[in-house]
């Protein structure tokens, strides 16, 4: 019995060795596969491009709309007026929506984002149009708008709100607005009518008139300390003045 078991074991081991030899010889004889390369994949890429072009050939209008959208997107950045820029942005977003939706299959992620951009631009366009609508200005507001604010791009409504946030003051010739060496008065003023002399160390530096602003640099820097110049009215003068707190409150609205 022991001899039969040894013979059976030897036979099994021999069969396994024979199978391994056969597998090794078969592997040597089999042709080796080359790793994929760009050149081997090139026909597939070309076929994919041809398929995409064929799918989109049914919608030449979509391609034209997409091209126009990219042109509008580029052209909008040449605009100086923010309202016109946003209008071009709306047109560009609309064309991008059509361009991506008419693909086969539609590319929806750009569509969703361009719908969002349409909403944002539409909100700000409505806000700008509301700010620029024509409003009635009183004499002081109209004078300041023409002399100082229209060139700065401030709308009539913006001028009206800014003037109403300040205080209109009539001053007589010789009135002193600020005196060199005294504590800073923490106000900004703009001349509506008349003229104001600016002196330092007893010398005349300038005479400012309608539309000119006094104290704006000190306000921007929120500087305290002493006045650096003396300002006084050269004639009967009308000014609009804002305290720092009033300007802060207006600009934060």
PDB file of C-alpha atoms in Angstrom:
ATOM      1  CA  UNK A   1       0.000   0.000   0.000  1.00  0.00           C
ATOM      2  CA  UNK A   2       2.839   2.388   0.837  1.00  0.00           C
ATOM      3  CA  UNK A   3       4.487   1.607  -2.470  1.00  0.00           C
ATOM      4  CA  UNK A   4       1.251   2.409  -4.370  1.00  0.00           C
ATOM      5  CA  UNK A   5       0.940   5.777  -2.604  1.00  0.00           C
ATOM      6  CA  UNK A   6       4.528   6.698  -3.542  1.00  0.00           C
ATOM      7  CA  UNK A   7       3.862   5.768  -7.167  1.00  0.00           C
ATOM      8  CA  UNK A   8       0.630   7.863  -7.249  1.00  0.00           C
ATOM      9  CA  UNK A   9       2.429  10.872  -5.756  1.00  0.00           C
ATOM     10  CA  UNK A  10       5.281  10.620  -8.247  1.00  0.00           C
ATOM     11  CA  UNK A  11       2.808  10.347 -11.108  1.00  0.00           C
ATOM     12  CA  UNK A  12       0.915  13.498  -9.942  1.00  0.00           C
ATOM     13  CA  UNK A  13       4.150  15.477  -9.590  1.00  0.00           C
ATOM     14  CA  UNK A  14       5.238  14.385 -13.038  1.00  0.00           C
ATOM     15  CA  UNK A  15       1.932  15.492 -14.557  1.00  0.00           C
ATOM     16  CA  UNK A  16       2.238  18.948 -12.972  1.00  0.00           C
ATOM     17  CA  UNK A  17       5.798  19.347 -14.261  1.00  0.00           C
ATOM     18  CA  UNK A  18       4.688  18.282 -17.738  1.00  0.00           C
ATOM     19  CA  UNK A  19       1.861  20.850 -17.710  1.00  0.00           C
ATOM     20  CA  UNK A  20       4.277  23.621 -16.653  1.00  0.00           C
ATOM     21  CA  UNK A  21       6.663  22.719 -19.497  1.00  0.00           C
ATOM     22  CA  UNK A  22       3.838  22.791 -22.027  1.00  0.00           C
ATOM     23  CA  UNK A  23       2.654  26.221 -20.787  1.00  0.00           C
ATOM     24  CA  UNK A  24       6.184  27.610 -20.965  1.00  0.00           C
ATOM     25  CA  UNK A  25       6.682  26.359 -24.512  1.00  0.00           C
ATOM     26  CA  UNK A  26       3.290  27.752 -25.569  1.00  0.00           C
ATOM     27  CA  UNK A  27       4.224  31.168 -24.139  1.00  0.00           C
ATOM     28  CA  UNK A  28       7.480  31.199 -26.083  1.00  0.00           C
ATOM     29  CA  UNK A  29       5.715  30.366 -29.333  1.00  0.00           C
ATOM     30  CA  UNK A  30       2.861  32.907 -28.881  1.00  0.00           C
ATOM     31  CA  UNK A  31       3.365  36.313 -30.575  1.00  0.00           C
ATOM     32  CA  UNK A  32       4.115  39.144 -28.148  1.00  0.00           C
ATOM     33  CA  UNK A  33       1.641  42.051 -28.000  1.00  0.00           C
ATOM     34  CA  UNK A  34       3.105  45.541 -28.426  1.00  0.00           C
ATOM     35  CA  UNK A  35       2.133  48.204 -25.891  1.00  0.00           C
ATOM     36  CA  UNK A  36      -0.310  50.800 -27.211  1.00  0.00           C
ATOM     37  CA  UNK A  37       1.198  53.986 -28.588  1.00  0.00           C
ATOM     38  CA  UNK A  38      -0.100  57.296 -29.821  1.00  0.00           C
ATOM     39  CA  UNK A  39       0.300  56.179 -33.423  1.00  0.00           C
ATOM     40  CA  UNK A  40      -1.732  53.021 -32.805  1.00  0.00           C
ATOM     41  CA  UNK A  41      -4.477  55.133 -31.176  1.00  0.00           C
ATOM     42  CA  UNK A  42      -4.411  57.821 -33.874  1.00  0.00           C
ATOM     43  CA  UNK A  43      -7.003  56.147 -36.141  1.00  0.00           C
ATOM     44  CA  UNK A  44      -9.357  55.866 -33.179  1.00  0.00           C
ATOM     45  CA  UNK A  45      -8.930  59.552 -32.375  1.00  0.00           C
ATOM     46  CA  UNK A  46      -9.582  60.505 -35.980  1.00  0.00           C
ATOM     47  CA  UNK A  47     -12.674  58.295 -36.069  1.00  0.00           C
ATOM     48  CA  UNK A  48     -13.939  59.942 -32.883  1.00  0.00           C
ATOM     49  CA  UNK A  49     -13.367  63.429 -34.346  1.00  0.00           C
ATOM     50  CA  UNK A  50     -15.154  62.454 -37.547  1.00  0.00           C
ATOM     51  CA  UNK A  51     -18.079  61.084 -35.528  1.00  0.00           C
ATOM     52  CA  UNK A  52     -18.339  64.306 -33.502  1.00  0.00           C
ATOM     53  CA  UNK A  53     -18.189  66.424 -36.639  1.00  0.00           C
ATOM     54  CA  UNK A  54     -20.891  64.273 -38.229  1.00  0.00           C
ATOM     55  CA  UNK A  55     -23.108  64.627 -35.160  1.00  0.00           C
ATOM     56  CA  UNK A  56     -22.734  68.414 -35.180  1.00  0.00           C
ATOM     57  CA  UNK A  57     -23.070  68.822 -38.946  1.00  0.00           C
ATOM     58  CA  UNK A  58     -26.846  68.925 -38.519  1.00  0.00           C
ATOM     59  CA  UNK A  59     -26.556  72.190 -36.545  1.00  0.00           C
ATOM     60  CA  UNK A  60     -24.400  74.686 -38.475  1.00  0.00           C
ATOM     61  CA  UNK A  61     -26.469  77.479 -36.900  1.00  0.00           C
ATOM     62  CA  UNK A  62     -25.312  76.356 -33.433  1.00  0.00           C
ATOM     63  CA  UNK A  63     -21.680  76.704 -34.496  1.00  0.00           C
ATOM     64  CA  UNK A  64     -22.347  80.182 -35.856  1.00  0.00           C
ATOM     65  CA  UNK A  65     -24.076  81.181 -32.616  1.00  0.00           C
ATOM     66  CA  UNK A  66     -21.171  79.810 -30.582  1.00  0.00           C
ATOM     67  CA  UNK A  67     -18.651  81.720 -32.680  1.00  0.00           C
ATOM     68  CA  UNK A  68     -20.683  84.894 -32.268  1.00  0.00           C
ATOM     69  CA  UNK A  69     -20.831  84.301 -28.514  1.00  0.00           C
ATOM     70  CA  UNK A  70     -17.063  84.059 -28.210  1.00  0.00           C
ATOM     71  CA  UNK A  71     -16.756  87.233 -30.298  1.00  0.00           C
ATOM     72  CA  UNK A  72     -19.168  89.087 -28.009  1.00  0.00           C
ATOM     73  CA  UNK A  73     -17.309  87.793 -24.950  1.00  0.00           C
ATOM     74  CA  UNK A  74     -14.081  89.260 -26.320  1.00  0.00           C
ATOM     75  CA  UNK A  75     -15.613  92.507 -27.551  1.00  0.00           C
ATOM     76  CA  UNK A  76     -17.345  93.316 -24.248  1.00  0.00           C
ATOM     77  CA  UNK A  77     -14.014  94.019 -22.539  1.00  0.00           C
ATOM     78  CA  UNK A  78     -13.408  96.893 -24.945  1.00  0.00           C
ATOM     79  CA  UNK A  79     -16.376  98.799 -23.504  1.00  0.00           C
ATOM     80  CA  UNK A  80     -15.789 101.757 -21.184  1.00  0.00           C
ATOM     81  CA  UNK A  81     -19.392 101.970 -19.990  1.00  0.00           C
ATOM     82  CA  UNK A  82     -20.235  99.237 -17.473  1.00  0.00           C
ATOM     83  CA  UNK A  83     -23.867  99.165 -18.641  1.00  0.00           C
ATOM     84  CA  UNK A  84     -22.840  98.446 -22.239  1.00  0.00           C
ATOM     85  CA  UNK A  85     -20.318  95.871 -20.988  1.00  0.00           C
ATOM     86  CA  UNK A  86     -23.025  94.009 -19.078  1.00  0.00           C
ATOM     87  CA  UNK A  87     -25.378  94.129 -22.074  1.00  0.00           C
ATOM     88  CA  UNK A  88     -22.697  92.491 -24.204  1.00  0.00           C
ATOM     89  CA  UNK A  89     -22.257  89.949 -21.403  1.00  0.00           C
ATOM     90  CA  UNK A  90     -25.989  89.118 -21.544  1.00  0.00           C
ATOM     91  CA  UNK A  91     -25.825  88.564 -25.306  1.00  0.00           C
ATOM     92  CA  UNK A  92     -22.728  86.394 -24.925  1.00  0.00           C
ATOM     93  CA  UNK A  93     -24.339  84.240 -22.214  1.00  0.00           C
ATOM     94  CA  UNK A  94     -27.460  83.767 -24.326  1.00  0.00           C
ATOM     95  CA  UNK A  95     -25.460  82.614 -27.324  1.00  0.00           C
ATOM     96  CA  UNK A  96     -23.439  80.209 -25.174  1.00  0.00           C
ATOM     97  CA  UNK A  97     -26.672  78.679 -23.872  1.00  0.00           C
ATOM     98  CA  UNK A  98     -27.879  77.938 -27.416  1.00  0.00           C
ATOM     99  CA  UNK A  99     -24.437  76.750 -28.511  1.00  0.00           C
ATOM    100  CA  UNK A 100     -24.085  74.171 -25.717  1.00  0.00           C
ATOM    101  CA  UNK A 101     -27.740  73.103 -25.646  1.00  0.00           C
ATOM    102  CA  UNK A 102     -27.795  72.285 -29.369  1.00  0.00           C
ATOM    103  CA  UNK A 103     -24.805  69.939 -29.126  1.00  0.00           C
ATOM    104  CA  UNK A 104     -25.381  66.207 -29.600  1.00  0.00           C
ATOM    105  CA  UNK A 105     -25.668  65.372 -26.754  1.00  0.00           C
ATOM    106  CA  UNK A 106     -26.313  68.751 -25.035  1.00  0.00           C
ATOM    107  CA  UNK A 107     -23.552  69.980 -22.708  1.00  0.00           C
ATOM    108  CA  UNK A 108     -25.663  71.048 -19.756  1.00  0.00           C
ATOM    109  CA  UNK A 109     -23.112  72.278 -17.205  1.00  0.00           C
ATOM    110  CA  UNK A 110     -22.142  75.369 -19.281  1.00  0.00           C
ATOM    111  CA  UNK A 111     -25.844  75.926 -19.939  1.00  0.00           C
ATOM    112  CA  UNK A 112     -26.600  76.051 -16.200  1.00  0.00           C
ATOM    113  CA  UNK A 113     -23.727  78.424 -15.466  1.00  0.00           C
ATOM    114  CA  UNK A 114     -24.649  80.758 -18.326  1.00  0.00           C
ATOM    115  CA  UNK A 115     -28.248  80.892 -17.082  1.00  0.00           C
ATOM    116  CA  UNK A 116     -26.810  81.936 -13.700  1.00  0.00           C
ATOM    117  CA  UNK A 117     -24.651  84.588 -15.377  1.00  0.00           C
ATOM    118  CA  UNK A 118     -27.717  85.865 -17.256  1.00  0.00           C
ATOM    119  CA  UNK A 119     -29.546  86.353 -13.972  1.00  0.00           C
ATOM    120  CA  UNK A 120     -26.610  88.151 -12.329  1.00  0.00           C
ATOM    121  CA  UNK A 121     -26.087  90.477 -15.297  1.00  0.00           C
ATOM    122  CA  UNK A 122     -29.813  91.148 -15.571  1.00  0.00           C
ATOM    123  CA  UNK A 123     -29.975  92.189 -11.897  1.00  0.00           C
ATOM    124  CA  UNK A 124     -27.075  94.630 -12.213  1.00  0.00           C
ATOM    125  CA  UNK A 125     -28.359  96.037 -15.516  1.00  0.00           C
ATOM    126  CA  UNK A 126     -31.699  96.796 -13.863  1.00  0.00           C
ATOM    127  CA  UNK A 127     -29.866  98.409 -10.945  1.00  0.00           C
ATOM    128  CA  UNK A 128     -27.711 100.585 -13.224  1.00  0.00           C
ATOM    129  CA  UNK A 129     -30.707 101.670 -15.323  1.00  0.00           C
ATOM    130  CA  UNK A 130     -32.584 102.597 -12.148  1.00  0.00           C
ATOM    131  CA  UNK A 131     -29.622 104.645 -10.914  1.00  0.00           C
ATOM    132  CA  UNK A 132     -29.276 106.426 -14.265  1.00  0.00           C
ATOM    133  CA  UNK A 133     -32.897 107.313 -14.776  1.00  0.00           C
ATOM    134  CA  UNK A 134     -33.551 111.007 -15.125  1.00  0.00           C
ATOM    135  CA  UNK A 135     -34.500 112.796 -11.890  1.00  0.00           C
ATOM    136  CA  UNK A 136     -35.256 116.403 -11.088  1.00  0.00           C
ATOM    137  CA  UNK A 137     -32.394 118.252  -9.394  1.00  0.00           C
ATOM    138  CA  UNK A 138     -32.620 121.478  -7.450  1.00  0.00           C
ATOM    139  CA  UNK A 139     -30.317 124.394  -8.247  1.00  0.00           C
ATOM    140  CA  UNK A 140     -27.492 123.283  -5.934  1.00  0.00           C
ATOM    141  CA  UNK A 141     -27.646 119.657  -7.083  1.00  0.00           C
ATOM    142  CA  UNK A 142     -27.732 120.648 -10.764  1.00  0.00           C
ATOM    143  CA  UNK A 143     -24.786 123.021 -10.329  1.00  0.00           C
ATOM    144  CA  UNK A 144     -22.660 120.395  -8.585  1.00  0.00           C
ATOM    145  CA  UNK A 145     -23.620 117.695 -11.067  1.00  0.00           C
ATOM    146  CA  UNK A 146     -22.518 119.866 -13.991  1.00  0.00           C
ATOM    147  CA  UNK A 147     -19.396 121.266 -12.305  1.00  0.00           C
ATOM    148  CA  UNK A 148     -18.005 118.244 -10.453  1.00  0.00           C
ATOM    149  CA  UNK A 149     -19.800 114.944 -10.682  1.00  0.00           C
ATOM    150  CA  UNK A 150     -20.871 114.331 -14.275  1.00  0.00           C
ATOM    151  CA  UNK A 151     -17.259 113.935 -15.421  1.00  0.00           C
ATOM    152  CA  UNK A 152     -16.662 111.512 -12.551  1.00  0.00           C
ATOM    153  CA  UNK A 153     -19.457 109.268 -13.879  1.00  0.00           C
ATOM    154  CA  UNK A 154     -21.893 109.975 -11.042  1.00  0.00           C
ATOM    155  CA  UNK A 155     -25.529 109.792 -12.117  1.00  0.00           C
ATOM    156  CA  UNK A 156     -28.100 112.483 -11.384  1.00  0.00           C
ATOM    157  CA  UNK A 157     -29.665 110.253  -8.764  1.00  0.00           C
ATOM    158  CA  UNK A 158     -26.247 109.652  -7.192  1.00  0.00           C
ATOM    159  CA  UNK A 159     -25.588 113.413  -7.141  1.00  0.00           C
ATOM    160  CA  UNK A 160     -28.951 114.110  -5.531  1.00  0.00           C
ATOM    161  CA  UNK A 161     -28.439 111.500  -2.816  1.00  0.00           C
ATOM    162  CA  UNK A 162     -24.884 112.675  -2.119  1.00  0.00           C
ATOM    163  CA  UNK A 163     -25.857 116.354  -1.802  1.00  0.00           C
ATOM    164  CA  UNK A 164     -28.782 115.503   0.465  1.00  0.00           C
ATOM    165  CA  UNK A 165     -26.433 113.570   2.734  1.00  0.00           C
ATOM    166  CA  UNK A 166     -24.479 116.776   3.355  1.00  0.00           C
ATOM    167  CA  UNK A 167     -25.259 120.317   4.466  1.00  0.00           C
ATOM    168  CA  UNK A 168     -25.511 123.348   2.164  1.00  0.00           C
ATOM    169  CA  UNK A 169     -23.935 126.425   3.752  1.00  0.00           C
ATOM    170  CA  UNK A 170     -23.836 130.062   2.564  1.00  0.00           C
ATOM    171  CA  UNK A 171     -20.678 131.902   3.626  1.00  0.00           C
ATOM    172  CA  UNK A 172     -19.667 135.540   3.338  1.00  0.00           C
ATOM    173  CA  UNK A 173     -16.414 137.019   2.142  1.00  0.00           C
ATOM    174  CA  UNK A 174     -13.635 136.495   4.686  1.00  0.00           C
ATOM    175  CA  UNK A 175     -15.226 133.515   6.454  1.00  0.00           C
ATOM    176  CA  UNK A 176     -12.577 130.979   7.505  1.00  0.00           C
ATOM    177  CA  UNK A 177     -13.308 127.322   6.883  1.00  0.00           C
ATOM    178  CA  UNK A 178     -10.081 125.952   8.355  1.00  0.00           C
ATOM    179  CA  UNK A 179      -7.049 127.529  10.016  1.00  0.00           C
ATOM    180  CA  UNK A 180      -3.496 126.264   9.724  1.00  0.00           C
ATOM    181  CA  UNK A 181      -2.234 124.648  12.950  1.00  0.00           C
ATOM    182  CA  UNK A 182      -5.682 124.146  14.491  1.00  0.00           C
ATOM    183  CA  UNK A 183      -7.223 120.660  15.033  1.00  0.00           C
ATOM    184  CA  UNK A 184      -8.498 119.191  11.774  1.00  0.00           C
ATOM    185  CA  UNK A 185     -12.195 119.900  11.363  1.00  0.00           C
ATOM    186  CA  UNK A 186     -12.969 116.458   9.883  1.00  0.00           C
ATOM    187  CA  UNK A 187     -15.136 117.718   7.040  1.00  0.00           C
ATOM    188  CA  UNK A 188     -15.133 117.565   3.252  1.00  0.00           C
ATOM    189  CA  UNK A 189     -16.490 120.527   1.270  1.00  0.00           C
ATOM    190  CA  UNK A 190     -17.225 121.210  -2.386  1.00  0.00           C
ATOM    191  CA  UNK A 191     -17.678 124.706  -3.791  1.00  0.00           C
ATOM    192  CA  UNK A 192     -21.038 125.368  -5.445  1.00  0.00           C
ATOM    193  CA  UNK A 193     -20.605 129.060  -6.113  1.00  0.00           C
ATOM    194  CA  UNK A 194     -17.918 131.613  -5.277  1.00  0.00           C
ATOM    195  CA  UNK A 195     -14.210 131.162  -4.517  1.00  0.00           C
ATOM    196  CA  UNK A 196     -12.056 129.977  -1.613  1.00  0.00           C
ATOM    197  CA  UNK A 197      -8.441 130.971  -0.962  1.00  0.00           C
ATOM    198  CA  UNK A 198      -5.939 128.327   0.180  1.00  0.00           C
ATOM    199  CA  UNK A 199      -2.933 129.721   2.153  1.00  0.00           C
ATOM    200  CA  UNK A 200      -0.023 128.124   4.006  1.00  0.00           C
ATOM    201  CA  UNK A 201       2.696 129.873   6.027  1.00  0.00           C
ATOM    202  CA  UNK A 202       1.331 133.229   4.889  1.00  0.00           C
ATOM    203  CA  UNK A 203       1.611 132.438   1.177  1.00  0.00           C
ATOM    204  CA  UNK A 204      -1.213 131.986  -1.315  1.00  0.00           C
ATOM    205  CA  UNK A 205      -1.223 128.450  -2.681  1.00  0.00           C
ATOM    206  CA  UNK A 206      -4.393 128.473  -4.770  1.00  0.00           C
ATOM    207  CA  UNK A 207      -7.879 129.837  -5.237  1.00  0.00           C
ATOM    208  CA  UNK A 208     -10.525 127.187  -5.840  1.00  0.00           C
ATOM    209  CA  UNK A 209     -13.945 127.655  -7.401  1.00  0.00           C
ATOM    210  CA  UNK A 210     -17.152 125.791  -8.329  1.00  0.00           C
ATOM    211  CA  UNK A 211     -16.718 122.040  -8.485  1.00  0.00           C
ATOM    212  CA  UNK A 212     -13.466 121.986  -6.495  1.00  0.00           C
ATOM    213  CA  UNK A 213     -13.272 119.801  -3.390  1.00  0.00           C
ATOM    214  CA  UNK A 214     -11.524 120.576  -0.096  1.00  0.00           C
ATOM    215  CA  UNK A 215     -10.449 118.020   2.497  1.00  0.00           C
ATOM    216  CA  UNK A 216     -10.914 114.856   0.418  1.00  0.00           C
ATOM    217  CA  UNK A 217      -7.368 113.560   0.900  1.00  0.00           C
ATOM    218  CA  UNK A 218      -7.589 113.908   4.663  1.00  0.00           C
ATOM    219  CA  UNK A 219     -10.893 112.008   4.561  1.00  0.00           C
ATOM    220  CA  UNK A 220      -9.471 109.184   2.448  1.00  0.00           C
ATOM    221  CA  UNK A 221      -6.587 108.773   4.863  1.00  0.00           C
ATOM    222  CA  UNK A 222      -8.844 109.405   7.883  1.00  0.00           C
ATOM    223  CA  UNK A 223      -6.080 111.628   9.189  1.00  0.00           C
ATOM    224  CA  UNK A 224      -6.446 113.563  12.408  1.00  0.00           C
ATOM    225  CA  UNK A 225      -3.871 115.992  13.707  1.00  0.00           C
ATOM    226  CA  UNK A 226      -3.583 119.626  12.671  1.00  0.00           C
ATOM    227  CA  UNK A 227      -4.786 121.564   9.641  1.00  0.00           C
ATOM    228  CA  UNK A 228      -2.009 122.053   7.098  1.00  0.00           C
ATOM    229  CA  UNK A 229      -3.531 125.084   5.338  1.00  0.00           C
ATOM    230  CA  UNK A 230      -5.875 128.000   5.962  1.00  0.00           C
ATOM    231  CA  UNK A 231      -8.980 128.158   3.754  1.00  0.00           C
ATOM    232  CA  UNK A 232     -11.117 131.300   3.605  1.00  0.00           C
ATOM    233  CA  UNK A 233     -13.816 132.723   1.342  1.00  0.00           C
ATOM    234  CA  UNK A 234     -12.565 135.201  -1.243  1.00  0.00           C
ATOM    235  CA  UNK A 235     -16.179 136.308  -1.864  1.00  0.00           C
ATOM    236  CA  UNK A 236     -19.712 135.286  -0.968  1.00  0.00           C
ATOM    237  CA  UNK A 237     -19.573 131.516  -1.378  1.00  0.00           C
ATOM    238  CA  UNK A 238     -21.949 128.574  -1.247  1.00  0.00           C
ATOM    239  CA  UNK A 239     -20.524 125.178  -0.280  1.00  0.00           C
ATOM    240  CA  UNK A 240     -21.841 121.724   0.496  1.00  0.00           C
ATOM    241  CA  UNK A 241     -20.124 120.112   3.478  1.00  0.00           C
ATOM    242  CA  UNK A 242     -20.080 116.536   4.746  1.00  0.00           C
ATOM    243  CA  UNK A 243     -18.746 115.362   8.077  1.00  0.00           C
ATOM    244  CA  UNK A 244     -16.675 112.193   7.994  1.00  0.00           C
ATOM    245  CA  UNK A 245     -19.482 110.307   9.769  1.00  0.00           C
ATOM    246  CA  UNK A 246     -22.098 111.498   7.252  1.00  0.00           C
ATOM    247  CA  UNK A 247     -19.926 110.435   4.322  1.00  0.00           C
ATOM    248  CA  UNK A 248     -19.228 107.058   5.921  1.00  0.00           C
ATOM    249  CA  UNK A 249     -22.943 106.482   6.450  1.00  0.00           C
ATOM    250  CA  UNK A 250     -23.800 107.499   2.865  1.00  0.00           C
ATOM    251  CA  UNK A 251     -21.096 105.374   1.265  1.00  0.00           C
ATOM    252  CA  UNK A 252     -22.072 102.320   3.311  1.00  0.00           C
ATOM    253  CA  UNK A 253     -25.648 102.367   1.984  1.00  0.00           C
TER     254      UNK A 253
END
